[in-house]
PDB file of C-alpha atoms in Angstrom:
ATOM      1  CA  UNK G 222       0.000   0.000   0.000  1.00  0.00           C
ATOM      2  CA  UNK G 223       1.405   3.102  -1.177  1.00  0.00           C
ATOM      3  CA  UNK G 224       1.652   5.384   1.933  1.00  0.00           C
ATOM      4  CA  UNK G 225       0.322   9.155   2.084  1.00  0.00           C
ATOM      5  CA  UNK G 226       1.759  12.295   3.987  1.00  0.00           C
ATOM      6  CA  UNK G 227       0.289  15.818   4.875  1.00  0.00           C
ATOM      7  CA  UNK G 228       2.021  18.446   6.572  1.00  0.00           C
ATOM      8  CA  UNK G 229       0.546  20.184  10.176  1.00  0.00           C
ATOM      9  CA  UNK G 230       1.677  22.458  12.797  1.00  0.00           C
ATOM     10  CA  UNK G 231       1.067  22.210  16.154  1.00  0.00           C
ATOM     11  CA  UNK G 232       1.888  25.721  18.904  1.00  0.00           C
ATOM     12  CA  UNK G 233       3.697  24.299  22.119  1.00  0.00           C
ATOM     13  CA  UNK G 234      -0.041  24.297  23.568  1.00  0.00           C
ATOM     14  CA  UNK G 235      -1.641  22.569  21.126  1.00  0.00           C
ATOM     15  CA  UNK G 236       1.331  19.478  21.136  1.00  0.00           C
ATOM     16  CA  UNK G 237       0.666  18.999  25.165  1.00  0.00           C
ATOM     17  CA  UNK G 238      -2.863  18.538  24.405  1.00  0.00           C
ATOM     18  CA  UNK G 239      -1.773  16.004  21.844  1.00  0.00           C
ATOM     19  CA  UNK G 240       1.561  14.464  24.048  1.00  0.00           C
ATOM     20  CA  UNK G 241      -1.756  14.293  27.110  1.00  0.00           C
ATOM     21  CA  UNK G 242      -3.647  12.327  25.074  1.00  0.00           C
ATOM     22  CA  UNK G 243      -0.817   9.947  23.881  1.00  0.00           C
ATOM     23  CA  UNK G 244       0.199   9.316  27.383  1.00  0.00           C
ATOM     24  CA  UNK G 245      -3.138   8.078  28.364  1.00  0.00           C
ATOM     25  CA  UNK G 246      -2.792   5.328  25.643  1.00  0.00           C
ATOM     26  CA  UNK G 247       0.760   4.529  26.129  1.00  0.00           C
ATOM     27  CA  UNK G 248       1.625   0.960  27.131  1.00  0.00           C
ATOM     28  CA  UNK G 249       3.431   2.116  30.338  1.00  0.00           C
ATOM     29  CA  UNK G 250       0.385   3.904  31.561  1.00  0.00           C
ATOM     30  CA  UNK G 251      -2.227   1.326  30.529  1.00  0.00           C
ATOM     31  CA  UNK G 252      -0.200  -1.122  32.303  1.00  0.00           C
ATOM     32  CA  UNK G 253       0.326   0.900  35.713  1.00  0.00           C
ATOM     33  CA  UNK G 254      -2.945   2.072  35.465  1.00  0.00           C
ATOM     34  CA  UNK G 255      -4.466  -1.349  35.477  1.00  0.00           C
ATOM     35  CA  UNK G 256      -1.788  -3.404  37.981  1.00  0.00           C
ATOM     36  CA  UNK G 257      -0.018  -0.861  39.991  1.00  0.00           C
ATOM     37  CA  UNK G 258       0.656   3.247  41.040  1.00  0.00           C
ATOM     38  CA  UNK G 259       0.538   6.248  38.566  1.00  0.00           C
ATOM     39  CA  UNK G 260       2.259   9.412  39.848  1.00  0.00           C
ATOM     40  CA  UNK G 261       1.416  11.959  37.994  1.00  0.00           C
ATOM     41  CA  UNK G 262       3.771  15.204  39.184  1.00  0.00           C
ATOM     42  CA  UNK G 263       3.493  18.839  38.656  1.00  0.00           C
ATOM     43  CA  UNK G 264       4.174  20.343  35.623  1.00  0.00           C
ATOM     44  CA  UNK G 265       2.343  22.849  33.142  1.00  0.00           C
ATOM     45  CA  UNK G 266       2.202  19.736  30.582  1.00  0.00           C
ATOM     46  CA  UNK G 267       1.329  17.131  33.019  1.00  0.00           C
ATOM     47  CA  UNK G 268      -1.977  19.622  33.703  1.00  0.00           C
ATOM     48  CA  UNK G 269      -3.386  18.750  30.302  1.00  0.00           C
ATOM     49  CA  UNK G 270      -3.032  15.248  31.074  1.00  0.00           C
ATOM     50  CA  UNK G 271      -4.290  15.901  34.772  1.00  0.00           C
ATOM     51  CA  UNK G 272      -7.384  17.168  32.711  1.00  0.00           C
ATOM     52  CA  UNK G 273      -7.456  13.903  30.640  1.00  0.00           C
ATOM     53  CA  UNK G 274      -8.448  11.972  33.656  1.00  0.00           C
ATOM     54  CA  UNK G 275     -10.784  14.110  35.547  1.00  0.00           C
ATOM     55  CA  UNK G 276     -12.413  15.649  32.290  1.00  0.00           C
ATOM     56  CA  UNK G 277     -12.659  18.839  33.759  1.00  0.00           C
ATOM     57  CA  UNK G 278     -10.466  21.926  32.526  1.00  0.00           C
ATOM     58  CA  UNK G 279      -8.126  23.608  35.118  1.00  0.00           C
ATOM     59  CA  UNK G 280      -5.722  26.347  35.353  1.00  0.00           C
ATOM     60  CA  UNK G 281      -2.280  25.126  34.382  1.00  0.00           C
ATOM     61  CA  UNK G 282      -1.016  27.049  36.671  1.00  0.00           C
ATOM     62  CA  UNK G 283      -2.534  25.764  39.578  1.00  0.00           C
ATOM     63  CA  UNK G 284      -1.023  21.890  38.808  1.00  0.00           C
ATOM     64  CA  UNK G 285       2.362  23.823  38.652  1.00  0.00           C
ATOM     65  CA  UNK G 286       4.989  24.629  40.807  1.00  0.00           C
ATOM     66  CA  UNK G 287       7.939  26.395  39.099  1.00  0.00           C
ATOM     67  CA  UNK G 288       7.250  27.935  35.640  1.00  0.00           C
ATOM     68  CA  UNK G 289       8.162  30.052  32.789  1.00  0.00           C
ATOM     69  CA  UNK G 290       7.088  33.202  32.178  1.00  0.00           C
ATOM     70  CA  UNK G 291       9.088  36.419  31.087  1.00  0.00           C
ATOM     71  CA  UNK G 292      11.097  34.832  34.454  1.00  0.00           C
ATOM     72  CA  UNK G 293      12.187  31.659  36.214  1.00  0.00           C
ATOM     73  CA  UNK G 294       9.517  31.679  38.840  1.00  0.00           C
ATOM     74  CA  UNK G 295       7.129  29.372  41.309  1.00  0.00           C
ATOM     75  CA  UNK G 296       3.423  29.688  41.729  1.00  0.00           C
ATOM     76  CA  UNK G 297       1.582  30.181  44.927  1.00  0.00           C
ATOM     77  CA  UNK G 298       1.752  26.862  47.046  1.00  0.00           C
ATOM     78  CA  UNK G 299      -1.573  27.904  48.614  1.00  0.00           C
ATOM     79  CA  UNK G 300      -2.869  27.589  45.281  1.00  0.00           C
ATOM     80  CA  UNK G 301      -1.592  24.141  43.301  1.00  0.00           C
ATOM     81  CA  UNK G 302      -3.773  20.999  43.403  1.00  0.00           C
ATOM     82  CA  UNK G 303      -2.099  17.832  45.043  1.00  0.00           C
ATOM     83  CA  UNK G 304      -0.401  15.543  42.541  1.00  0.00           C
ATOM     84  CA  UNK G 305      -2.596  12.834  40.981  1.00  0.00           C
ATOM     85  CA  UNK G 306      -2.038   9.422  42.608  1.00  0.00           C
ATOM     86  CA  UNK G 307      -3.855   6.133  40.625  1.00  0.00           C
ATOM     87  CA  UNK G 308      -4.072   2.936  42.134  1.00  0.00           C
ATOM     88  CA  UNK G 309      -5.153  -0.106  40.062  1.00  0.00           C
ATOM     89  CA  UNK G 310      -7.518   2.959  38.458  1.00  0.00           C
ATOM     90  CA  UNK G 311      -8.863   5.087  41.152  1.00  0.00           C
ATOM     91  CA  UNK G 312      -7.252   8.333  42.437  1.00  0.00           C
ATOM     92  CA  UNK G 313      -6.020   8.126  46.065  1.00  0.00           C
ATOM     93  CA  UNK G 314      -5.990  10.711  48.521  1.00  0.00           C
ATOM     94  CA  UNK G 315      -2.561  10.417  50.013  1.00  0.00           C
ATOM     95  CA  UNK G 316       0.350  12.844  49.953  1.00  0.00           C
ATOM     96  CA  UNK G 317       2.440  11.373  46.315  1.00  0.00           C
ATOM     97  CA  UNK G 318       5.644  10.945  48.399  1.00  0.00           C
ATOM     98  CA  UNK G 319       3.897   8.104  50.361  1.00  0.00           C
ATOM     99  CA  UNK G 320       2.389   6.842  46.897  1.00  0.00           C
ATOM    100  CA  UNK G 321       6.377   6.123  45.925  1.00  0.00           C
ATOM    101  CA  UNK G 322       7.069   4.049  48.967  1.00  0.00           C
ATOM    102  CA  UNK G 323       4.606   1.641  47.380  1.00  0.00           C
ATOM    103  CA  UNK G 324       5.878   1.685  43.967  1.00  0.00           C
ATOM    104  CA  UNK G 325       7.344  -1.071  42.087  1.00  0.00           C
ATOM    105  CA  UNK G 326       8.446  -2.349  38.743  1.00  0.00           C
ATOM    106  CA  UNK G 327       4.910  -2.307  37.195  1.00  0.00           C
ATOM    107  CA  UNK G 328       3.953   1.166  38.780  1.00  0.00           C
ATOM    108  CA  UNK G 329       4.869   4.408  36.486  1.00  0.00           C
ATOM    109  CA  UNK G 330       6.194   8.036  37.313  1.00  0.00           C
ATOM    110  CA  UNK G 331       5.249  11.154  35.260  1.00  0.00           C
ATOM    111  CA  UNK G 332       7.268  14.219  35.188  1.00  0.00           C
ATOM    112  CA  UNK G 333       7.731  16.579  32.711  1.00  0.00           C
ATOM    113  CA  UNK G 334      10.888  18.387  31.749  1.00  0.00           C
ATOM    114  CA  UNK G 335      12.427  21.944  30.639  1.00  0.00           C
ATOM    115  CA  UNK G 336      14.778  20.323  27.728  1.00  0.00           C
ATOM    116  CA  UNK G 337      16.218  17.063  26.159  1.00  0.00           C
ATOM    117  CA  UNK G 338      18.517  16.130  23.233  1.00  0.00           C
ATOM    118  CA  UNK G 339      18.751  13.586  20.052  1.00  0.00           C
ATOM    119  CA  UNK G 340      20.941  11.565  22.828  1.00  0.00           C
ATOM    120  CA  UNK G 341      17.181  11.465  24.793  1.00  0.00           C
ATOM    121  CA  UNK G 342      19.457  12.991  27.931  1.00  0.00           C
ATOM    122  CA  UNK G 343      16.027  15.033  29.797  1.00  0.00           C
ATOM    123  CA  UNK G 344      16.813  18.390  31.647  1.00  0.00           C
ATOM    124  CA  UNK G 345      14.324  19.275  34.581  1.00  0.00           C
ATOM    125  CA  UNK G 346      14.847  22.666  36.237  1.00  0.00           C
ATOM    126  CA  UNK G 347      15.391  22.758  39.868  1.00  0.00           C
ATOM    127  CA  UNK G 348      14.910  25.975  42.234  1.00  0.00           C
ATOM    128  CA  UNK G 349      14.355  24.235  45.768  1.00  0.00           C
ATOM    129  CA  UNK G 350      17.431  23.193  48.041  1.00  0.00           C
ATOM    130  CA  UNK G 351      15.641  19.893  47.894  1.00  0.00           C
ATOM    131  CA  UNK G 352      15.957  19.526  44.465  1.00  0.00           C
ATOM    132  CA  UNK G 353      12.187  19.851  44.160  1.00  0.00           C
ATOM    133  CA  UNK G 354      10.002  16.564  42.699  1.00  0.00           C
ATOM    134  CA  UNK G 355      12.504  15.109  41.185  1.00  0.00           C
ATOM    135  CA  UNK G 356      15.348  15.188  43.683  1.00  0.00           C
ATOM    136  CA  UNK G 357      12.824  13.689  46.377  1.00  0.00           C
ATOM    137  CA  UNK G 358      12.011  10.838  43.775  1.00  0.00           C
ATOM    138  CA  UNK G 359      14.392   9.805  41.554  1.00  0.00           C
ATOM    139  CA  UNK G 360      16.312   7.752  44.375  1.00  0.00           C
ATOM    140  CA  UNK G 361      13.605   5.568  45.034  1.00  0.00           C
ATOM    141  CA  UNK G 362      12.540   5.325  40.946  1.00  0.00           C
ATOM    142  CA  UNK G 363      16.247   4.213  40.143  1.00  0.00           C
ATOM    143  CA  UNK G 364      16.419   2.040  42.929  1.00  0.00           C
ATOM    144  CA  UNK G 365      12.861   0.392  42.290  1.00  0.00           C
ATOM    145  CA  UNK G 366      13.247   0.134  38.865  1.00  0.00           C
ATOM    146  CA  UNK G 367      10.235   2.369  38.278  1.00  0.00           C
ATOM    147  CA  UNK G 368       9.336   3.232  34.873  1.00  0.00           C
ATOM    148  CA  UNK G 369       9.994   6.916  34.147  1.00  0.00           C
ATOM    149  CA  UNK G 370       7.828   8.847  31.922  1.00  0.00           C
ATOM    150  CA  UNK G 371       8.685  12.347  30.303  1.00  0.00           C
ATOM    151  CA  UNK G 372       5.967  13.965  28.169  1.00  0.00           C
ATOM    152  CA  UNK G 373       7.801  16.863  26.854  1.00  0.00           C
ATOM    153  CA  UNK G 374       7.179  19.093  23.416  1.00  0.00           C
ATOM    154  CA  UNK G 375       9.866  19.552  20.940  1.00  0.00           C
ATOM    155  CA  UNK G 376      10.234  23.601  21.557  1.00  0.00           C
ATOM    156  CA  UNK G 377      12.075  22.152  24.325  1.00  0.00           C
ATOM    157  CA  UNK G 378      14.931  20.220  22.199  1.00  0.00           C
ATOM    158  CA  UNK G 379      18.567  21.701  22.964  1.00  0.00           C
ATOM    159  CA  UNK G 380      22.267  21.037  21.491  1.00  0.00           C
ATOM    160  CA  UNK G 381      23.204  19.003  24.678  1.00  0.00           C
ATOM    161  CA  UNK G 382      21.553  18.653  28.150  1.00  0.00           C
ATOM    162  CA  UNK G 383      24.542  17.989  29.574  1.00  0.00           C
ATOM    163  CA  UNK G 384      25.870  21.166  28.611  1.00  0.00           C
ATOM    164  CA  UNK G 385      22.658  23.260  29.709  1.00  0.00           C
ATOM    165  CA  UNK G 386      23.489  21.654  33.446  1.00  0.00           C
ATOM    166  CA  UNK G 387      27.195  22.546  33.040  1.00  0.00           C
ATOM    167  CA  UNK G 388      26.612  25.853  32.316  1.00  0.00           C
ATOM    168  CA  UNK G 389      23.464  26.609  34.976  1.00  0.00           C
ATOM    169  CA  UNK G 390      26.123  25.537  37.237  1.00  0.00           C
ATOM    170  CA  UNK G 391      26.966  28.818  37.638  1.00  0.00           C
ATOM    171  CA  UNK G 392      25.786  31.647  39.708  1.00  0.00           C
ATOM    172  CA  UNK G 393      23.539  33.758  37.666  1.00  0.00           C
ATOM    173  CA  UNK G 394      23.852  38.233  38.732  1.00  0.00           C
ATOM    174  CA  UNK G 395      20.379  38.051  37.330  1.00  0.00           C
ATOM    175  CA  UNK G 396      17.973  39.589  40.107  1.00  0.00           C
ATOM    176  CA  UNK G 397      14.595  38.729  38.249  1.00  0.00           C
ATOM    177  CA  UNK G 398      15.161  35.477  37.878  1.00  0.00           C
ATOM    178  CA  UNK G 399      15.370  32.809  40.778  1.00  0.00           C
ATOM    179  CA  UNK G 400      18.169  30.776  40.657  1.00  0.00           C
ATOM    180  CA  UNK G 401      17.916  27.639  39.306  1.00  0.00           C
ATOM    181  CA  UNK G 402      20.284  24.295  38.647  1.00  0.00           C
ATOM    182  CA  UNK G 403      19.587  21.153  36.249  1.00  0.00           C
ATOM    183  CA  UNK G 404      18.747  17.899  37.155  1.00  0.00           C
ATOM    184  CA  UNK G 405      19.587  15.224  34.400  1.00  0.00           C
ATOM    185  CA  UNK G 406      18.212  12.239  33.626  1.00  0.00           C
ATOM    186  CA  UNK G 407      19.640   8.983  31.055  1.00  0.00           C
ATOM    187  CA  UNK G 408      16.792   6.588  32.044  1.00  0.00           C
ATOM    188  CA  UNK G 409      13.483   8.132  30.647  1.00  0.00           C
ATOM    189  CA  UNK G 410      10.882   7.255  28.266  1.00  0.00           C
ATOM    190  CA  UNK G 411      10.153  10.527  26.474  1.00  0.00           C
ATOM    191  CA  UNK G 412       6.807  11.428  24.271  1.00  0.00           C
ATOM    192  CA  UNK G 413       7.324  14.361  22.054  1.00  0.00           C
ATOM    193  CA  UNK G 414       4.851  15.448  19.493  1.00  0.00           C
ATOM    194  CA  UNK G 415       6.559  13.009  17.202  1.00  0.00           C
ATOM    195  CA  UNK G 416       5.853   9.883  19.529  1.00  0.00           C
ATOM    196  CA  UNK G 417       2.387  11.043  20.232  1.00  0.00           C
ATOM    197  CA  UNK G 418       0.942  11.184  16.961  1.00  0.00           C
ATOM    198  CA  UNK G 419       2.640   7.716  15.906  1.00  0.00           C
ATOM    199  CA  UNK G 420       0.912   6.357  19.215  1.00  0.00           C
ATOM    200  CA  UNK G 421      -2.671   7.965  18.681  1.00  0.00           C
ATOM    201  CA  UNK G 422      -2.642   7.248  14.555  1.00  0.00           C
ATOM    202  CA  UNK G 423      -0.396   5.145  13.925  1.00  0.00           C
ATOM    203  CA  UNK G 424       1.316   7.354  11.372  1.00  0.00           C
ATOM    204  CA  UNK G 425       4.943   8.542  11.225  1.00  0.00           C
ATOM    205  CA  UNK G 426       6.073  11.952  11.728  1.00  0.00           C
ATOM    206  CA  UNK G 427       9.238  14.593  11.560  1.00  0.00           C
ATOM    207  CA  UNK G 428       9.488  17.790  12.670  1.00  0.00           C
ATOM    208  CA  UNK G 429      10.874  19.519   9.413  1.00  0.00           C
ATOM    209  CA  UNK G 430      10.710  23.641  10.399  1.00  0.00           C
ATOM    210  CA  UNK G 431       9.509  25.712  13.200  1.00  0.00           C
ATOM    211  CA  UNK G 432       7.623  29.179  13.708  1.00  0.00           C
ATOM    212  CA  UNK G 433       4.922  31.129  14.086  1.00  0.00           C
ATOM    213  CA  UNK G 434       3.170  34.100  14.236  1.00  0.00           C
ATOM    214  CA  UNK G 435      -0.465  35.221  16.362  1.00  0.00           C
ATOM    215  CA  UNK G 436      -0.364  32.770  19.044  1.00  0.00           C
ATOM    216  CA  UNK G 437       1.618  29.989  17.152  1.00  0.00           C
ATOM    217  CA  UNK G 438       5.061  31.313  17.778  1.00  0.00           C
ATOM    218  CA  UNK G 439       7.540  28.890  18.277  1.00  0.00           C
ATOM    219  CA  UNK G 440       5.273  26.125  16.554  1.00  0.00           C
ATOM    220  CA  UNK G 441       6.560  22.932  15.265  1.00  0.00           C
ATOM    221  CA  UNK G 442       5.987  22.195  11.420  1.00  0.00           C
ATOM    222  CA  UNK G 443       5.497  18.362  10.883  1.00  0.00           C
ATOM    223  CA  UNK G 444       5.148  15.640   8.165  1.00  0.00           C
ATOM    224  CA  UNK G 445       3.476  12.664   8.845  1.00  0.00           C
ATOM    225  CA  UNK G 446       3.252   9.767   6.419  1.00  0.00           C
ATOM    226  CA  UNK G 447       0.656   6.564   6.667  1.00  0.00           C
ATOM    227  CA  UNK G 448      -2.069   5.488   5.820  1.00  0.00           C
ATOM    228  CA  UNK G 449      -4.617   8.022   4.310  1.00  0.00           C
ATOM    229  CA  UNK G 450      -7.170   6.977   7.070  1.00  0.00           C
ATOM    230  CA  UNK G 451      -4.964   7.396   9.809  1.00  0.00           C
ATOM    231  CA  UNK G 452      -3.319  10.880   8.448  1.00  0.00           C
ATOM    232  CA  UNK G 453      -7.290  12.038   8.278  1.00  0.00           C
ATOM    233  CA  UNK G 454      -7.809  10.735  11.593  1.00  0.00           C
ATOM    234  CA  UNK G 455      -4.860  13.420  12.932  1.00  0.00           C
ATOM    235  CA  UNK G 456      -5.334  16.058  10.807  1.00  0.00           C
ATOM    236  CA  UNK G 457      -9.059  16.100  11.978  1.00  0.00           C
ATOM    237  CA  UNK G 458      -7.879  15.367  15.734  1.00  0.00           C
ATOM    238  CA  UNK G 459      -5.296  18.342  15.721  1.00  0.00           C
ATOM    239  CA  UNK G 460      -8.052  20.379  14.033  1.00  0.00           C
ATOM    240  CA  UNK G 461     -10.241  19.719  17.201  1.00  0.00           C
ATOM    241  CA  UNK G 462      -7.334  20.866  19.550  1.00  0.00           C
ATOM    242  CA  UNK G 463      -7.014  23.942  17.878  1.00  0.00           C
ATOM    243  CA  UNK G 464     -10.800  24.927  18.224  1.00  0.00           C
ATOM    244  CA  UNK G 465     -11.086  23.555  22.362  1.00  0.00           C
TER     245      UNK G 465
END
């Protein structure tokens, strides 16, 4: 069968509406879902895909801690929602850091990240002494074995992760911004764009230009190739996103 290909764009937004809906059909969620724990951390993408479960619409913001704005800042603690928790399919009310004493192999951590590379190294920001979400887990994940989980747009793809965390090393004399290190990781599964649209319609994509204008700046500009019923399928689905 002689395969097809169209051409889409899709702003940052509208590819974490798409990457939220991929990670809901992804094997490693399905699985954890079903059998074990879902941790589902706090991050302006991991909101969308805090919104895929409930089916209710919520301020990004408020399933946030740090985030980017015209500065490196945190929201109000008094405002954020508690991380998701999922047991065998229902949401638990505990406090997520107890939630990872029970994980195990077949359980699955979500966190979202500030850059990665073609090596798939993933860079996640860190303000707090603590080393925020991901210094308090990532002990107990490595040691456990726990699936890791990156949903993460490709506006976000950088030369070398490795050298973004050399270079944040440093003290920064801006006063604006708070100051901020970078955590790396080696051992994540990451879902771009590119991985989401191959998982929802089984079609094969590359990101072949980037830009925008009125509201689409810094959009990705993508090919996919498949089947003509599958490439109809995600042109129509992205065509949804954009009108929500």
């Amino acid at each position: 069968m002689r395969l097809k290909q169209a051409e889409l764009v899709l702003s940052p937004a509208n590819g974490k509406r798409l990457i939220a809906k991929a990670v809901l059909k992804h094997e490693l969620f399905r699985k954890a879902k079903d059998k074990s724990i879902v941790i589902l951390s706090l991050g302006t993408t991991n909101a969308l895909i805090y919104e895929e479960i409930i089916g209710e619409k919520i301020d990004p913001q408020s399933y946030a801690a740090g985030i980017v704005k015209d500065t490196l800042g945190v929201t109000d603690a008094k405002n954020r929602l508690k991380p998701i928790v999922l047991k065998e399919g229902n949401i638990l009310d505990i406090p997520w850091i107890e939630a990872l004493k029970q994980m195990d192999e077949n359980s699955l951590f979500i966190k979202g990240a500030n850059a990665f590379d073609m090596s798939r190294q993933v860079g996640i920001l860190v303000g707090g002494e603590g080393g925020g979400t991901i210094g308090e887990a990532i002990g107990t994940l490595v040691v456990k074995k726990v699936p890791f989980l990156v949903p993460v747009g490709v506006e976000k793809r950088v030369p070398s992760v490795i050298e973004s965390a050399r270079l944040l090393s440093k003290s920064s004399i801006s006063t604006k911004d708070m100051q901020v290190g970078m955590f790396v990781v080696s051992n994540a599964t990451i879902i771009t764009e590119i991985e989401a649209l191959n998982i929802l319609f089984d079609v094969e994509a590359h990101l072949v230009a980037s830009g925008g204008i009125d509201g689409f700046e810094g959009s990705g500009i993508f090919v996919i190739q498949g089947e003509e019923k599958n490439i109809e399928e995600a042109l129509k689905t992205v065509a949804s996103i954009k009108q929500a």
